[in-house]
CSV table of C-alpha atoms in Angstrom, one decimal:
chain,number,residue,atom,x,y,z
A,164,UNK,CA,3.4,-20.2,-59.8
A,165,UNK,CA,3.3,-23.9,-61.4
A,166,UNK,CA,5.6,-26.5,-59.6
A,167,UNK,CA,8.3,-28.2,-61.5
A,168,UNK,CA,6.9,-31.8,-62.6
A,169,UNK,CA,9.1,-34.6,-61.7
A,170,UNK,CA,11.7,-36.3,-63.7
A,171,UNK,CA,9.4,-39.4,-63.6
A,172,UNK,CA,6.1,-37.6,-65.3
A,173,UNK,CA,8.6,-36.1,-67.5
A,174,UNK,CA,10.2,-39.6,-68.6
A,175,UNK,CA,6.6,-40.5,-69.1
A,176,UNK,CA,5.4,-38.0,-71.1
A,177,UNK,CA,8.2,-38.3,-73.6
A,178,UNK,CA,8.6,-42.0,-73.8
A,179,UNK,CA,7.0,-42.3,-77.2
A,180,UNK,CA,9.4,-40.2,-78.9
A,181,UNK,CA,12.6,-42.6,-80.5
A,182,UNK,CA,16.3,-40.7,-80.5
A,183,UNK,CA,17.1,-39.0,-83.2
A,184,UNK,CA,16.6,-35.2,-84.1
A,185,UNK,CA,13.5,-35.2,-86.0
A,186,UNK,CA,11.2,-35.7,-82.2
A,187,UNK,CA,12.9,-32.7,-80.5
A,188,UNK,CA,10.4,-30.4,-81.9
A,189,UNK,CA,7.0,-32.9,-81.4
A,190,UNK,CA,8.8,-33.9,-77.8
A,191,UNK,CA,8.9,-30.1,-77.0
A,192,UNK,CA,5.5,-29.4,-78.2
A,193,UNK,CA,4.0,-31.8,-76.4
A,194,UNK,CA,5.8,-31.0,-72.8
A,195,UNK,CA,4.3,-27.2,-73.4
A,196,UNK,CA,0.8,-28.0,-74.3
A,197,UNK,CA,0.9,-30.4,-71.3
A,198,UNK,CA,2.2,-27.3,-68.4
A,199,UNK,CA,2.2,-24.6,-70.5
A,200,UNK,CA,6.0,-24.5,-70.5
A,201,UNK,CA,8.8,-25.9,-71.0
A,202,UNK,CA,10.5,-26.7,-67.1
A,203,UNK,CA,14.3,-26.8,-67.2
A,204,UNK,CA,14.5,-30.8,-66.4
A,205,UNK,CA,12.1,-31.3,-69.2
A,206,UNK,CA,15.2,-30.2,-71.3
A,207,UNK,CA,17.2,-33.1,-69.6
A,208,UNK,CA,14.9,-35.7,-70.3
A,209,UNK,CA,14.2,-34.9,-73.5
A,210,UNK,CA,17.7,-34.7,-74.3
A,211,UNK,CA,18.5,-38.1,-72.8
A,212,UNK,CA,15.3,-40.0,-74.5
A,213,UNK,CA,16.3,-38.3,-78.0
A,214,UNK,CA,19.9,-39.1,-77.4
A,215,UNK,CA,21.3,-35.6,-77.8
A,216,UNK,CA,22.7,-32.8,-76.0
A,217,UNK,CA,20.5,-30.5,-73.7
A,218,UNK,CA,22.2,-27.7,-75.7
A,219,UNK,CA,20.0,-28.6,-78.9
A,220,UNK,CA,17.3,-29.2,-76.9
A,221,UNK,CA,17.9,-25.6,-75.3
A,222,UNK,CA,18.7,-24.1,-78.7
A,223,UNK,CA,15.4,-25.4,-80.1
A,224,UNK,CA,13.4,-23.9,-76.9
A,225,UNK,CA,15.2,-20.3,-77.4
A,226,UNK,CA,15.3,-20.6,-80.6
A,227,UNK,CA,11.2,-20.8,-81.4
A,228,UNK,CA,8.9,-17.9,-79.8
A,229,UNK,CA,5.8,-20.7,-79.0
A,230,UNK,CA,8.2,-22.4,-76.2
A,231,UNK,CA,8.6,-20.4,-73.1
A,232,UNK,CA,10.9,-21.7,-70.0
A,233,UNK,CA,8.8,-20.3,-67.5
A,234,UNK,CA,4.8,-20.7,-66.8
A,235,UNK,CA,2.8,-18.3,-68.1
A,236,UNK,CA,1.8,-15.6,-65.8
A,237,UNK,CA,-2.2,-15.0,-65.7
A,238,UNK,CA,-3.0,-12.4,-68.5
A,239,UNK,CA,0.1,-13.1,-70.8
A,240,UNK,CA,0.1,-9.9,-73.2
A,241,UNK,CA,1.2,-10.1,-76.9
A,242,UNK,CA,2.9,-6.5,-78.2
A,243,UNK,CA,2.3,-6.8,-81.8
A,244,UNK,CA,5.7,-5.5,-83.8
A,245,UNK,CA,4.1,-6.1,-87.1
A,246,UNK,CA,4.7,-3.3,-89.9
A,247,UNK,CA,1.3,-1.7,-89.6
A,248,UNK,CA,1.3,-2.0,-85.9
A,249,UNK,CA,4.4,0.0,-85.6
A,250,UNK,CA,3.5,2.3,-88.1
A,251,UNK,CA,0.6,3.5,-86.5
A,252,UNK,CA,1.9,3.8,-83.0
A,253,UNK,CA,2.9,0.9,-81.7
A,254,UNK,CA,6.1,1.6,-79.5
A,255,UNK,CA,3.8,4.2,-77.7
A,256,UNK,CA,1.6,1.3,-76.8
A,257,UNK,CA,4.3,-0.9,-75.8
A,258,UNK,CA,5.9,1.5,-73.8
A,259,UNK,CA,2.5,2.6,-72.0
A,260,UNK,CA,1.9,-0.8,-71.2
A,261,UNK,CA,5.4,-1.6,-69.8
A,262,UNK,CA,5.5,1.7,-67.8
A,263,UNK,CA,1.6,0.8,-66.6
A,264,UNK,CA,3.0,-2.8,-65.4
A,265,UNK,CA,6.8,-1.6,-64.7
A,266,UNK,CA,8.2,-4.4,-66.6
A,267,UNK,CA,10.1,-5.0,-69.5
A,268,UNK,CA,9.6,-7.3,-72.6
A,269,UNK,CA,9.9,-10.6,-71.6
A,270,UNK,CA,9.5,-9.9,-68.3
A,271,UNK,CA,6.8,-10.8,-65.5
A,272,UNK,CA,5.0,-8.5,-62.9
A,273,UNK,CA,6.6,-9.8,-59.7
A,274,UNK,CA,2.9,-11.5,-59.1
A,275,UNK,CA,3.1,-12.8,-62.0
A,276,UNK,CA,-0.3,-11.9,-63.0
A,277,UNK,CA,0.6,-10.0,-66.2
A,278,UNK,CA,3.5,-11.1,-68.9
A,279,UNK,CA,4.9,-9.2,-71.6
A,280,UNK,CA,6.4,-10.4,-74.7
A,281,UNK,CA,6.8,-9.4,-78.7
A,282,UNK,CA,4.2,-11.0,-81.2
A,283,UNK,CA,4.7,-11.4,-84.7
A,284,UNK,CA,2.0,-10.2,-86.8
A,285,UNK,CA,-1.3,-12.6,-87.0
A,286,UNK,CA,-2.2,-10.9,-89.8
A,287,UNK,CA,-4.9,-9.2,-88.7
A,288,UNK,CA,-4.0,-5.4,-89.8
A,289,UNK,CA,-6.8,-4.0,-89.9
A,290,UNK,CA,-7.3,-3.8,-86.5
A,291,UNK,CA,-3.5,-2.1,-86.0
A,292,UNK,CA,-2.3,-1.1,-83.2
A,293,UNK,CA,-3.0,-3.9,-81.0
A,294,UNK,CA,-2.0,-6.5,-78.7
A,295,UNK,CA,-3.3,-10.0,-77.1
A,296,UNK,CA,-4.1,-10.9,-74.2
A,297,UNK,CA,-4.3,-14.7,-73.9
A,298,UNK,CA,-4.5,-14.6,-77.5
A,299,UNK,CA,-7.9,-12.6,-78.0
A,300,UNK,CA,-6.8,-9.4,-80.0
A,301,UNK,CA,-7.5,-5.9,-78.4
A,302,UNK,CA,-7.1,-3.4,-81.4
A,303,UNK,CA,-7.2,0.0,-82.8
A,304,UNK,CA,-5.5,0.9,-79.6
A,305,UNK,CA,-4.1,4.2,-77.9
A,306,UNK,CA,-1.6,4.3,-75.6
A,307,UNK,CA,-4.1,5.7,-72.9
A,308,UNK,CA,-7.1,2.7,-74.1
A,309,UNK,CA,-3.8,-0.2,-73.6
A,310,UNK,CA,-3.5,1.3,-70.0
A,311,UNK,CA,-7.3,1.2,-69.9
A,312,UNK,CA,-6.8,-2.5,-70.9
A,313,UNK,CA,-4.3,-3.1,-67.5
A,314,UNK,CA,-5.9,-1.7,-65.4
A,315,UNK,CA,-9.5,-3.4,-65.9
A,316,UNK,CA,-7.8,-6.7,-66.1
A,317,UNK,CA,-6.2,-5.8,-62.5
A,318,UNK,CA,-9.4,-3.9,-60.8
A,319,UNK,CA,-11.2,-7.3,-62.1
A,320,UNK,CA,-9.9,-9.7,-60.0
């Protein structure tokens, strides 16, 4: 699992951004592309450089699906719950794959090789069921092919 950066890096990495409420989004964005989460203290800092509360700062984080407060486990799996997804089966493929890993939505294996989270529809329907894996799309899925999909990305390492 990724260490916490310090409060120092942090300070740094935000330093750019002036108070006021229009940076907490940029401030955010930039902390997750730089560790591929958000880190609790990050919330601190940003709160203190923005001059705000880390409640805002925590609202904004829960609030958008991009930010995450934890780092991303290895194969990071999308569930699509898009209209046409759902429609042609996809709680059977989200429930095969969380019995498969034996987690939950927005949960972790315990390795924290595989994560498991809702996606919003990318649009690309034609392809429904399906779900992403690190953000490549693995459609036209069947609940036994999404196990298929687990356990090749766990034989594989």
């Amino acid at each position: 699992m990724a260490a916490e950066p310090g409060l120092q890096e942090l300070r740094e990495l935000v330093a750019e951004f002036q108070p006021g409420r229009g940076h907490v989004l940029p401030a955010l964005h930039k902390v997750q592309r730089t560790y591929g989460w958000v880190p609790r203290a990050a919330i601190e800092v940003i709160a203190r450089q923005l001059n705000t509360t880390p409640a805002l700062i925590y609202g904004a984080v829960t609030f958008y699906s991009d930010f995450r407060l934890h780092p991303p486990a290895r194969y990071e799996i999308a569930w699509c719950c898009g209209p046409a997804c759902r429609l042609r089966g996809g709680e059977a493929i989200r429930e095969a794959i969380q019995e498969e890993l034996g987690i939950g939505l927005d949960e972790q294996t315990p390795d924290h090789r595989f994560g498991l989270h809702v996606g919003q529809c990318n649009g690309t329907c034609h392809e429904a069921p399906q779900i992403w894996v690190n953000g490549r799309v693995r459609g036209n899925l069947t609940p036994e092919s999404a196990r298929d999909i687990i356990r090749s990305l766990r034989d594989g390492e």
